[in-house]
């Protein structure tokens, strides 16, 4: 069942909007072979694991076989050259970790970060099932983390997108009821249960609530999976502490706040700037590719640009 429609698409998203992104889910990929200017190449990662290989059989060497598939133990034991035959796995599990916490309910002149995160998840989900891979998700807010096991079907994508839309439309301006750090902990607790191995984990977040415990959990995910960070920020976040006056709105009410207060400036410095820097450092430490997203430019264009597509 589709969630209710919200008039302003910059503040809230809905299932219809996310469903229509299916037609923009092209020009990018998460397969091992990447364009040279993609964020998934170079010093970040050597390559993605791809779908993996299944062992099929052992047989005698034939002219043209790749010598790297030679099984030297069997060759030595039998006196005749043998090779291992593998087949590529047809499907791979892709897990979308989608942030819909109160910290994501922010946007200066463009869309809310929460809307951008929902759009990123939608574009990737449609692309994944189009590649015959399976997609699952953990959609989390300040209090809960909903897990959806990977499957490959259009209806399954719609189920994920509808749950994202539901959590998105529950967002309201104000202080979060739950702890940012605790919500991150709930996310990774669910991830440990849902994510197995040799999958692709795509974390879509602004990074607030990160701490040392989060780093250990991220490290654990990286040991057996590929991890990609879609880092969503708003240009104004970096300048909030220096503004003399700020007006916040949730589309219905407005709140005016002075940036000249010392405590406010200090809080913004710690919570915003430090959060962004800390998350960038942990990504670099564990060679996690970071795809940057802002709230101003079209999400599909940003995704293609981050993955090295030629936009000309």
C-alpha atoms as a PDB file:
ATOM      1  CA  UNK A   1       0.000   0.000   0.000  1.00  0.00           C
ATOM      2  CA  UNK A   2       1.387   3.382  -1.028  1.00  0.00           C
ATOM      3  CA  UNK A   3       2.085   5.981   1.606  1.00  0.00           C
ATOM      4  CA  UNK A   4       0.246   9.285   1.490  1.00  0.00           C
ATOM      5  CA  UNK A   5       1.414  11.970  -0.895  1.00  0.00           C
ATOM      6  CA  UNK A   6       3.193  15.060   0.395  1.00  0.00           C
ATOM      7  CA  UNK A   7       2.975  18.241  -1.690  1.00  0.00           C
ATOM      8  CA  UNK A   8       6.541  19.518  -1.407  1.00  0.00           C
ATOM      9  CA  UNK A   9       8.930  16.918  -2.932  1.00  0.00           C
ATOM     10  CA  UNK A  10      11.976  18.765  -1.584  1.00  0.00           C
ATOM     11  CA  UNK A  11      10.883  18.124   2.008  1.00  0.00           C
ATOM     12  CA  UNK A  12       9.330  14.669   1.772  1.00  0.00           C
ATOM     13  CA  UNK A  13       9.405  11.883  -0.781  1.00  0.00           C
ATOM     14  CA  UNK A  14       6.798   9.231  -1.595  1.00  0.00           C
ATOM     15  CA  UNK A  15       6.574   5.855  -3.264  1.00  0.00           C
ATOM     16  CA  UNK A  16       5.498   7.256  -6.632  1.00  0.00           C
ATOM     17  CA  UNK A  17       8.525   9.553  -6.840  1.00  0.00           C
ATOM     18  CA  UNK A  18      10.909   6.759  -5.847  1.00  0.00           C
ATOM     19  CA  UNK A  19       9.276   4.336  -8.282  1.00  0.00           C
ATOM     20  CA  UNK A  20       9.733   6.764 -11.193  1.00  0.00           C
ATOM     21  CA  UNK A  21      13.497   6.894 -10.538  1.00  0.00           C
ATOM     22  CA  UNK A  22      13.634   3.453 -12.177  1.00  0.00           C
ATOM     23  CA  UNK A  23      13.864   5.291 -15.509  1.00  0.00           C
ATOM     24  CA  UNK A  24      16.922   7.245 -14.353  1.00  0.00           C
ATOM     25  CA  UNK A  25      18.805   4.229 -12.963  1.00  0.00           C
ATOM     26  CA  UNK A  26      21.334   3.974 -15.784  1.00  0.00           C
ATOM     27  CA  UNK A  27      24.814   5.185 -16.663  1.00  0.00           C
ATOM     28  CA  UNK A  28      26.429   3.787 -13.491  1.00  0.00           C
ATOM     29  CA  UNK A  29      27.314   0.399 -12.079  1.00  0.00           C
ATOM     30  CA  UNK A  30      28.924  -1.345  -9.114  1.00  0.00           C
ATOM     31  CA  UNK A  31      30.601  -4.119 -11.113  1.00  0.00           C
ATOM     32  CA  UNK A  32      34.368  -4.722 -10.771  1.00  0.00           C
ATOM     33  CA  UNK A  33      35.277  -2.951 -14.023  1.00  0.00           C
ATOM     34  CA  UNK A  34      34.943   0.790 -13.383  1.00  0.00           C
ATOM     35  CA  UNK A  35      35.735   3.893 -15.451  1.00  0.00           C
ATOM     36  CA  UNK A  36      39.165   5.314 -14.660  1.00  0.00           C
ATOM     37  CA  UNK A  37      37.673   8.376 -12.931  1.00  0.00           C
ATOM     38  CA  UNK A  38      35.234   6.387 -10.798  1.00  0.00           C
ATOM     39  CA  UNK A  39      35.426   6.660  -7.004  1.00  0.00           C
ATOM     40  CA  UNK A  40      35.606   2.852  -6.932  1.00  0.00           C
ATOM     41  CA  UNK A  41      39.054   2.732  -8.538  1.00  0.00           C
ATOM     42  CA  UNK A  42      42.542   3.898  -7.614  1.00  0.00           C
ATOM     43  CA  UNK A  43      43.788   4.098  -4.052  1.00  0.00           C
ATOM     44  CA  UNK A  44      40.389   3.404  -2.461  1.00  0.00           C
ATOM     45  CA  UNK A  45      39.871  -0.148  -3.695  1.00  0.00           C
ATOM     46  CA  UNK A  46      41.661  -2.333  -6.199  1.00  0.00           C
ATOM     47  CA  UNK A  47      38.334  -3.604  -7.487  1.00  0.00           C
ATOM     48  CA  UNK A  48      34.990  -4.842  -6.269  1.00  0.00           C
ATOM     49  CA  UNK A  49      34.712  -8.569  -5.715  1.00  0.00           C
ATOM     50  CA  UNK A  50      32.077  -9.052  -8.386  1.00  0.00           C
ATOM     51  CA  UNK A  51      29.623 -11.873  -7.997  1.00  0.00           C
ATOM     52  CA  UNK A  52      32.189 -14.474  -7.061  1.00  0.00           C
ATOM     53  CA  UNK A  53      32.909 -17.937  -8.459  1.00  0.00           C
ATOM     54  CA  UNK A  54      31.508 -21.382  -7.780  1.00  0.00           C
ATOM     55  CA  UNK A  55      33.685 -24.484  -8.202  1.00  0.00           C
ATOM     56  CA  UNK A  56      32.151 -26.789 -10.829  1.00  0.00           C
ATOM     57  CA  UNK A  57      34.568 -29.613 -11.646  1.00  0.00           C
ATOM     58  CA  UNK A  58      38.123 -30.845 -12.131  1.00  0.00           C
ATOM     59  CA  UNK A  59      39.172 -31.955 -15.629  1.00  0.00           C
ATOM     60  CA  UNK A  60      42.212 -32.579 -17.818  1.00  0.00           C
ATOM     61  CA  UNK A  61      44.036 -29.541 -19.148  1.00  0.00           C
ATOM     62  CA  UNK A  62      43.051 -28.521 -22.683  1.00  0.00           C
ATOM     63  CA  UNK A  63      44.844 -26.196 -25.064  1.00  0.00           C
ATOM     64  CA  UNK A  64      43.650 -22.659 -24.401  1.00  0.00           C
ATOM     65  CA  UNK A  65      42.896 -23.152 -20.690  1.00  0.00           C
ATOM     66  CA  UNK A  66      44.168 -20.444 -18.364  1.00  0.00           C
ATOM     67  CA  UNK A  67      47.281 -21.793 -16.663  1.00  0.00           C
ATOM     68  CA  UNK A  68      46.267 -19.946 -13.487  1.00  0.00           C
ATOM     69  CA  UNK A  69      43.444 -22.500 -13.052  1.00  0.00           C
ATOM     70  CA  UNK A  70      45.924 -25.375 -12.924  1.00  0.00           C
ATOM     71  CA  UNK A  71      45.634 -27.600  -9.846  1.00  0.00           C
ATOM     72  CA  UNK A  72      49.260 -28.506  -9.237  1.00  0.00           C
ATOM     73  CA  UNK A  73      48.576 -30.994  -6.453  1.00  0.00           C
ATOM     74  CA  UNK A  74      46.310 -33.134  -8.632  1.00  0.00           C
ATOM     75  CA  UNK A  75      48.696 -32.701 -11.579  1.00  0.00           C
ATOM     76  CA  UNK A  76      51.635 -33.969  -9.494  1.00  0.00           C
ATOM     77  CA  UNK A  77      49.632 -36.856  -8.046  1.00  0.00           C
ATOM     78  CA  UNK A  78      48.250 -38.127 -11.372  1.00  0.00           C
ATOM     79  CA  UNK A  79      51.092 -37.172 -13.623  1.00  0.00           C
ATOM     80  CA  UNK A  80      48.658 -35.433 -15.985  1.00  0.00           C
ATOM     81  CA  UNK A  81      47.781 -31.718 -16.016  1.00  0.00           C
ATOM     82  CA  UNK A  82      44.432 -30.881 -14.427  1.00  0.00           C
ATOM     83  CA  UNK A  83      42.554 -27.593 -14.132  1.00  0.00           C
ATOM     84  CA  UNK A  84      39.713 -26.377 -11.915  1.00  0.00           C
ATOM     85  CA  UNK A  85      36.578 -25.144 -13.646  1.00  0.00           C
ATOM     86  CA  UNK A  86      34.572 -22.341 -12.068  1.00  0.00           C
ATOM     87  CA  UNK A  87      31.301 -20.673 -12.991  1.00  0.00           C
ATOM     88  CA  UNK A  88      30.331 -17.129 -12.083  1.00  0.00           C
ATOM     89  CA  UNK A  89      27.617 -16.748  -9.484  1.00  0.00           C
ATOM     90  CA  UNK A  90      24.511 -15.357 -11.101  1.00  0.00           C
ATOM     91  CA  UNK A  91      23.445 -13.217  -8.182  1.00  0.00           C
ATOM     92  CA  UNK A  92      25.082 -11.115  -5.526  1.00  0.00           C
ATOM     93  CA  UNK A  93      23.586  -9.623  -2.384  1.00  0.00           C
ATOM     94  CA  UNK A  94      23.560  -5.836  -2.180  1.00  0.00           C
ATOM     95  CA  UNK A  95      22.551  -4.242   1.123  1.00  0.00           C
ATOM     96  CA  UNK A  96      21.308  -0.642   1.345  1.00  0.00           C
ATOM     97  CA  UNK A  97      21.725   0.969   4.777  1.00  0.00           C
ATOM     98  CA  UNK A  98      19.456   4.005   4.521  1.00  0.00           C
ATOM     99  CA  UNK A  99      19.621   6.827   7.083  1.00  0.00           C
ATOM    100  CA  UNK A 100      16.269   8.495   7.874  1.00  0.00           C
ATOM    101  CA  UNK A 101      17.159  10.041  11.243  1.00  0.00           C
ATOM    102  CA  UNK A 102      16.286  13.552  12.360  1.00  0.00           C
ATOM    103  CA  UNK A 103      19.760  14.806  11.435  1.00  0.00           C
ATOM    104  CA  UNK A 104      18.898  13.963   7.818  1.00  0.00           C
ATOM    105  CA  UNK A 105      15.824  16.227   7.962  1.00  0.00           C
ATOM    106  CA  UNK A 106      17.808  19.258   6.878  1.00  0.00           C
ATOM    107  CA  UNK A 107      18.257  21.212   3.662  1.00  0.00           C
ATOM    108  CA  UNK A 108      19.250  24.813   3.023  1.00  0.00           C
ATOM    109  CA  UNK A 109      18.069  25.791  -0.463  1.00  0.00           C
ATOM    110  CA  UNK A 110      17.587  22.407  -2.110  1.00  0.00           C
ATOM    111  CA  UNK A 111      16.103  19.156  -0.879  1.00  0.00           C
ATOM    112  CA  UNK A 112      16.312  17.578   2.533  1.00  0.00           C
ATOM    113  CA  UNK A 113      19.220  15.193   3.054  1.00  0.00           C
ATOM    114  CA  UNK A 114      16.631  12.534   3.910  1.00  0.00           C
ATOM    115  CA  UNK A 115      15.061  12.909   0.451  1.00  0.00           C
ATOM    116  CA  UNK A 116      18.456  12.642  -1.259  1.00  0.00           C
ATOM    117  CA  UNK A 117      19.238   9.473   0.724  1.00  0.00           C
ATOM    118  CA  UNK A 118      15.911   7.951  -0.335  1.00  0.00           C
ATOM    119  CA  UNK A 119      16.637   8.813  -3.967  1.00  0.00           C
ATOM    120  CA  UNK A 120      20.116   7.271  -3.819  1.00  0.00           C
ATOM    121  CA  UNK A 121      18.658   4.067  -2.389  1.00  0.00           C
ATOM    122  CA  UNK A 122      15.981   3.965  -5.082  1.00  0.00           C
ATOM    123  CA  UNK A 123      18.398   4.465  -7.979  1.00  0.00           C
ATOM    124  CA  UNK A 124      20.762   1.783  -6.696  1.00  0.00           C
ATOM    125  CA  UNK A 125      17.962  -0.689  -5.924  1.00  0.00           C
ATOM    126  CA  UNK A 126      16.547  -0.431  -9.438  1.00  0.00           C
ATOM    127  CA  UNK A 127      20.007  -0.840 -10.952  1.00  0.00           C
ATOM    128  CA  UNK A 128      20.801  -3.846  -8.774  1.00  0.00           C
ATOM    129  CA  UNK A 129      17.714  -5.848  -9.748  1.00  0.00           C
ATOM    130  CA  UNK A 130      18.301  -4.806 -13.359  1.00  0.00           C
ATOM    131  CA  UNK A 131      21.670  -6.550 -13.102  1.00  0.00           C
ATOM    132  CA  UNK A 132      19.906  -9.699 -11.772  1.00  0.00           C
ATOM    133  CA  UNK A 133      21.428  -9.242  -8.313  1.00  0.00           C
ATOM    134  CA  UNK A 134      19.498  -9.314  -5.038  1.00  0.00           C
ATOM    135  CA  UNK A 135      18.875  -6.216  -2.962  1.00  0.00           C
ATOM    136  CA  UNK A 136      18.105  -5.951   0.740  1.00  0.00           C
ATOM    137  CA  UNK A 137      17.955  -3.013   3.097  1.00  0.00           C
ATOM    138  CA  UNK A 138      18.178  -1.705   6.631  1.00  0.00           C
ATOM    139  CA  UNK A 139      16.126   1.483   6.964  1.00  0.00           C
ATOM    140  CA  UNK A 140      16.815   3.232  10.240  1.00  0.00           C
ATOM    141  CA  UNK A 141      15.716   6.324  12.095  1.00  0.00           C
ATOM    142  CA  UNK A 142      16.402   7.658  15.596  1.00  0.00           C
ATOM    143  CA  UNK A 143      14.624   4.782  17.316  1.00  0.00           C
ATOM    144  CA  UNK A 144      14.323   1.750  15.058  1.00  0.00           C
ATOM    145  CA  UNK A 145      16.149  -0.170  12.336  1.00  0.00           C
ATOM    146  CA  UNK A 146      14.010  -2.202   9.923  1.00  0.00           C
ATOM    147  CA  UNK A 147      15.745  -5.105   8.134  1.00  0.00           C
ATOM    148  CA  UNK A 148      14.580  -6.467   4.781  1.00  0.00           C
ATOM    149  CA  UNK A 149      16.336  -9.593   3.489  1.00  0.00           C
ATOM    150  CA  UNK A 150      17.729  -9.544  -0.070  1.00  0.00           C
ATOM    151  CA  UNK A 151      15.543 -10.654  -2.956  1.00  0.00           C
ATOM    152  CA  UNK A 152      15.441  -9.991  -6.684  1.00  0.00           C
ATOM    153  CA  UNK A 153      12.115  -8.712  -7.996  1.00  0.00           C
ATOM    154  CA  UNK A 154      10.337  -5.490  -8.843  1.00  0.00           C
ATOM    155  CA  UNK A 155       7.817  -6.038  -6.066  1.00  0.00           C
ATOM    156  CA  UNK A 156      10.647  -6.448  -3.568  1.00  0.00           C
ATOM    157  CA  UNK A 157      12.169  -3.115  -4.625  1.00  0.00           C
ATOM    158  CA  UNK A 158       8.770  -1.472  -4.218  1.00  0.00           C
ATOM    159  CA  UNK A 159       8.509  -2.945  -0.727  1.00  0.00           C
ATOM    160  CA  UNK A 160      11.869  -1.433   0.229  1.00  0.00           C
ATOM    161  CA  UNK A 161      11.008   1.946  -1.296  1.00  0.00           C
ATOM    162  CA  UNK A 162       7.642   2.044   0.446  1.00  0.00           C
ATOM    163  CA  UNK A 163       9.291   1.425   3.828  1.00  0.00           C
ATOM    164  CA  UNK A 164      11.775   4.209   3.087  1.00  0.00           C
ATOM    165  CA  UNK A 165       8.908   6.554   2.189  1.00  0.00           C
ATOM    166  CA  UNK A 166       7.068   5.680   5.397  1.00  0.00           C
ATOM    167  CA  UNK A 167      10.070   6.527   7.574  1.00  0.00           C
ATOM    168  CA  UNK A 168      10.773   9.626   5.490  1.00  0.00           C
ATOM    169  CA  UNK A 169       7.290  11.008   6.054  1.00  0.00           C
ATOM    170  CA  UNK A 170       7.551  10.452   9.799  1.00  0.00           C
ATOM    171  CA  UNK A 171      10.388  12.971  10.030  1.00  0.00           C
ATOM    172  CA  UNK A 172       9.744  16.255  11.799  1.00  0.00           C
ATOM    173  CA  UNK A 173      11.924  19.219  12.687  1.00  0.00           C
ATOM    174  CA  UNK A 174      13.211  19.314  16.245  1.00  0.00           C
ATOM    175  CA  UNK A 175      15.456  17.389  18.536  1.00  0.00           C
ATOM    176  CA  UNK A 176      15.682  13.660  17.978  1.00  0.00           C
ATOM    177  CA  UNK A 177      13.981  11.523  20.592  1.00  0.00           C
ATOM    178  CA  UNK A 178      16.694   8.892  20.388  1.00  0.00           C
ATOM    179  CA  UNK A 179      20.465   9.167  20.560  1.00  0.00           C
ATOM    180  CA  UNK A 180      22.406   9.544  17.314  1.00  0.00           C
ATOM    181  CA  UNK A 181      25.035   7.169  18.649  1.00  0.00           C
ATOM    182  CA  UNK A 182      22.462   4.605  19.774  1.00  0.00           C
ATOM    183  CA  UNK A 183      20.699   4.697  16.413  1.00  0.00           C
ATOM    184  CA  UNK A 184      24.006   3.993  14.687  1.00  0.00           C
ATOM    185  CA  UNK A 185      24.565   1.090  17.084  1.00  0.00           C
ATOM    186  CA  UNK A 186      21.120  -0.343  16.245  1.00  0.00           C
ATOM    187  CA  UNK A 187      21.933  -0.085  12.557  1.00  0.00           C
ATOM    188  CA  UNK A 188      25.145  -2.070  12.858  1.00  0.00           C
ATOM    189  CA  UNK A 189      23.531  -4.602  15.189  1.00  0.00           C
ATOM    190  CA  UNK A 190      20.970  -5.321  12.476  1.00  0.00           C
ATOM    191  CA  UNK A 191      23.718  -5.362   9.844  1.00  0.00           C
ATOM    192  CA  UNK A 192      25.618  -8.063  11.726  1.00  0.00           C
ATOM    193  CA  UNK A 193      22.491 -10.235  11.612  1.00  0.00           C
ATOM    194  CA  UNK A 194      21.504  -9.517   7.994  1.00  0.00           C
ATOM    195  CA  UNK A 195      24.796  -9.168   6.119  1.00  0.00           C
ATOM    196  CA  UNK A 196      26.693 -12.433   5.655  1.00  0.00           C
ATOM    197  CA  UNK A 197      29.773 -12.336   3.402  1.00  0.00           C
ATOM    198  CA  UNK A 198      30.873 -11.418  -0.127  1.00  0.00           C
ATOM    199  CA  UNK A 199      28.117  -8.831  -0.401  1.00  0.00           C
ATOM    200  CA  UNK A 200      28.122  -5.173  -1.316  1.00  0.00           C
ATOM    201  CA  UNK A 201      27.132  -2.911   1.593  1.00  0.00           C
ATOM    202  CA  UNK A 202      26.145   0.646   0.658  1.00  0.00           C
ATOM    203  CA  UNK A 203      25.831   2.982   3.645  1.00  0.00           C
ATOM    204  CA  UNK A 204      23.797   6.107   2.836  1.00  0.00           C
ATOM    205  CA  UNK A 205      24.133   8.634   5.674  1.00  0.00           C
ATOM    206  CA  UNK A 206      25.408  12.000   6.879  1.00  0.00           C
ATOM    207  CA  UNK A 207      27.621  10.211   9.407  1.00  0.00           C
ATOM    208  CA  UNK A 208      26.336  11.842  12.592  1.00  0.00           C
ATOM    209  CA  UNK A 209      26.545   9.632  15.675  1.00  0.00           C
ATOM    210  CA  UNK A 210      29.759   7.931  14.637  1.00  0.00           C
ATOM    211  CA  UNK A 211      32.042   6.854  17.500  1.00  0.00           C
ATOM    212  CA  UNK A 212      34.836   4.350  18.206  1.00  0.00           C
ATOM    213  CA  UNK A 213      32.385   1.478  18.535  1.00  0.00           C
ATOM    214  CA  UNK A 214      31.004   2.306  15.109  1.00  0.00           C
ATOM    215  CA  UNK A 215      34.515   2.037  13.705  1.00  0.00           C
ATOM    216  CA  UNK A 216      34.894  -1.517  15.007  1.00  0.00           C
ATOM    217  CA  UNK A 217      31.569  -2.469  13.436  1.00  0.00           C
ATOM    218  CA  UNK A 218      32.520  -0.889  10.118  1.00  0.00           C
ATOM    219  CA  UNK A 219      35.845  -2.740  10.245  1.00  0.00           C
ATOM    220  CA  UNK A 220      33.993  -6.016  10.771  1.00  0.00           C
ATOM    221  CA  UNK A 221      31.779  -5.387   7.732  1.00  0.00           C
ATOM    222  CA  UNK A 222      34.816  -4.567   5.582  1.00  0.00           C
ATOM    223  CA  UNK A 223      36.560  -7.846   6.416  1.00  0.00           C
ATOM    224  CA  UNK A 224      34.093  -9.994   4.456  1.00  0.00           C
ATOM    225  CA  UNK A 225      32.237  -7.526   2.227  1.00  0.00           C
ATOM    226  CA  UNK A 226      32.726  -4.543  -0.019  1.00  0.00           C
ATOM    227  CA  UNK A 227      31.569  -1.349   1.686  1.00  0.00           C
ATOM    228  CA  UNK A 228      30.740   1.908  -0.101  1.00  0.00           C
ATOM    229  CA  UNK A 229      29.777   5.132   1.677  1.00  0.00           C
ATOM    230  CA  UNK A 230      27.302   7.526   0.090  1.00  0.00           C
ATOM    231  CA  UNK A 231      27.976  10.623   2.205  1.00  0.00           C
ATOM    232  CA  UNK A 232      25.099  13.121   2.097  1.00  0.00           C
ATOM    233  CA  UNK A 233      25.790  16.675   3.255  1.00  0.00           C
ATOM    234  CA  UNK A 234      24.265  20.112   2.787  1.00  0.00           C
ATOM    235  CA  UNK A 235      26.546  23.011   1.751  1.00  0.00           C
ATOM    236  CA  UNK A 236      25.206  25.176   4.572  1.00  0.00           C
ATOM    237  CA  UNK A 237      26.212  22.683   7.281  1.00  0.00           C
ATOM    238  CA  UNK A 238      29.827  23.775   7.049  1.00  0.00           C
ATOM    239  CA  UNK A 239      28.897  27.449   7.555  1.00  0.00           C
ATOM    240  CA  UNK A 240      26.177  27.255  10.206  1.00  0.00           C
ATOM    241  CA  UNK A 241      28.397  28.284  13.079  1.00  0.00           C
ATOM    242  CA  UNK A 242      29.528  31.476  11.344  1.00  0.00           C
ATOM    243  CA  UNK A 243      26.100  32.844  10.397  1.00  0.00           C
ATOM    244  CA  UNK A 244      24.689  35.720  12.422  1.00  0.00           C
ATOM    245  CA  UNK A 245      21.116  34.584  12.024  1.00  0.00           C
ATOM    246  CA  UNK A 246      19.495  31.368  10.819  1.00  0.00           C
ATOM    247  CA  UNK A 247      15.870  30.526  10.077  1.00  0.00           C
ATOM    248  CA  UNK A 248      14.851  26.857  10.120  1.00  0.00           C
ATOM    249  CA  UNK A 249      11.570  25.505   8.755  1.00  0.00           C
ATOM    250  CA  UNK A 250       9.853  22.141   8.362  1.00  0.00           C
ATOM    251  CA  UNK A 251       7.535  23.522   5.688  1.00  0.00           C
ATOM    252  CA  UNK A 252       4.923  24.618   8.218  1.00  0.00           C
ATOM    253  CA  UNK A 253       6.693  26.346  11.110  1.00  0.00           C
ATOM    254  CA  UNK A 254       9.802  28.544  11.302  1.00  0.00           C
ATOM    255  CA  UNK A 255      12.429  28.990  13.990  1.00  0.00           C
ATOM    256  CA  UNK A 256      14.947  31.827  14.136  1.00  0.00           C
ATOM    257  CA  UNK A 257      18.285  31.142  15.848  1.00  0.00           C
ATOM    258  CA  UNK A 258      21.287  33.408  16.424  1.00  0.00           C
ATOM    259  CA  UNK A 259      24.676  32.048  15.426  1.00  0.00           C
ATOM    260  CA  UNK A 260      26.461  34.563  17.637  1.00  0.00           C
ATOM    261  CA  UNK A 261      25.956  32.494  20.775  1.00  0.00           C
ATOM    262  CA  UNK A 262      29.242  30.888  21.814  1.00  0.00           C
ATOM    263  CA  UNK A 263      27.682  27.617  22.934  1.00  0.00           C
ATOM    264  CA  UNK A 264      25.691  27.261  19.713  1.00  0.00           C
ATOM    265  CA  UNK A 265      28.821  27.890  17.646  1.00  0.00           C
ATOM    266  CA  UNK A 266      30.745  25.309  19.665  1.00  0.00           C
ATOM    267  CA  UNK A 267      27.955  22.711  19.355  1.00  0.00           C
ATOM    268  CA  UNK A 268      27.745  23.127  15.603  1.00  0.00           C
ATOM    269  CA  UNK A 269      31.516  22.834  15.312  1.00  0.00           C
ATOM    270  CA  UNK A 270      31.549  19.590  17.286  1.00  0.00           C
ATOM    271  CA  UNK A 271      28.415  17.986  15.868  1.00  0.00           C
ATOM    272  CA  UNK A 272      28.676  18.992  12.222  1.00  0.00           C
ATOM    273  CA  UNK A 273      32.254  19.646  11.182  1.00  0.00           C
ATOM    274  CA  UNK A 274      33.762  17.000  13.456  1.00  0.00           C
ATOM    275  CA  UNK A 275      31.251  14.373  12.353  1.00  0.00           C
ATOM    276  CA  UNK A 276      32.114  14.929   8.708  1.00  0.00           C
ATOM    277  CA  UNK A 277      35.853  14.833   9.384  1.00  0.00           C
ATOM    278  CA  UNK A 278      35.676  11.717  11.571  1.00  0.00           C
ATOM    279  CA  UNK A 279      33.675   9.786   9.020  1.00  0.00           C
ATOM    280  CA  UNK A 280      36.087  10.782   6.255  1.00  0.00           C
ATOM    281  CA  UNK A 281      39.025   9.550   8.323  1.00  0.00           C
ATOM    282  CA  UNK A 282      37.515   6.124   9.056  1.00  0.00           C
ATOM    283  CA  UNK A 283      36.621   5.721   5.374  1.00  0.00           C
ATOM    284  CA  UNK A 284      40.212   6.452   4.398  1.00  0.00           C
ATOM    285  CA  UNK A 285      41.566   4.105   7.073  1.00  0.00           C
ATOM    286  CA  UNK A 286      39.597   1.100   5.805  1.00  0.00           C
ATOM    287  CA  UNK A 287      39.819   2.063   2.129  1.00  0.00           C
ATOM    288  CA  UNK A 288      36.086   2.643   1.855  1.00  0.00           C
ATOM    289  CA  UNK A 289      35.177   4.512  -1.331  1.00  0.00           C
ATOM    290  CA  UNK A 290      33.223   7.691  -0.540  1.00  0.00           C
ATOM    291  CA  UNK A 291      30.630   8.947  -2.994  1.00  0.00           C
ATOM    292  CA  UNK A 292      29.803  12.567  -2.069  1.00  0.00           C
ATOM    293  CA  UNK A 293      26.250  13.847  -2.451  1.00  0.00           C
ATOM    294  CA  UNK A 294      24.787  17.295  -1.860  1.00  0.00           C
ATOM    295  CA  UNK A 295      21.216  18.529  -1.540  1.00  0.00           C
ATOM    296  CA  UNK A 296      21.356  20.866  -4.540  1.00  0.00           C
ATOM    297  CA  UNK A 297      22.209  18.834  -7.658  1.00  0.00           C
ATOM    298  CA  UNK A 298      20.039  16.058  -9.176  1.00  0.00           C
ATOM    299  CA  UNK A 299      20.794  12.797  -7.379  1.00  0.00           C
ATOM    300  CA  UNK A 300      21.045  10.635 -10.508  1.00  0.00           C
ATOM    301  CA  UNK A 301      23.538  13.060 -12.067  1.00  0.00           C
ATOM    302  CA  UNK A 302      25.668  13.005  -8.906  1.00  0.00           C
ATOM    303  CA  UNK A 303      25.628   9.196  -8.817  1.00  0.00           C
ATOM    304  CA  UNK A 304      26.777   8.906 -12.423  1.00  0.00           C
ATOM    305  CA  UNK A 305      29.485  11.507 -11.873  1.00  0.00           C
ATOM    306  CA  UNK A 306      30.773   9.743  -8.742  1.00  0.00           C
ATOM    307  CA  UNK A 307      31.035   6.465 -10.650  1.00  0.00           C
ATOM    308  CA  UNK A 308      32.938   7.982 -13.541  1.00  0.00           C
ATOM    309  CA  UNK A 309      30.232   8.253 -16.171  1.00  0.00           C
ATOM    310  CA  UNK A 310      30.799  10.550 -19.138  1.00  0.00           C
ATOM    311  CA  UNK A 311      28.104  13.217 -18.691  1.00  0.00           C
ATOM    312  CA  UNK A 312      28.786  15.026 -21.954  1.00  0.00           C
END
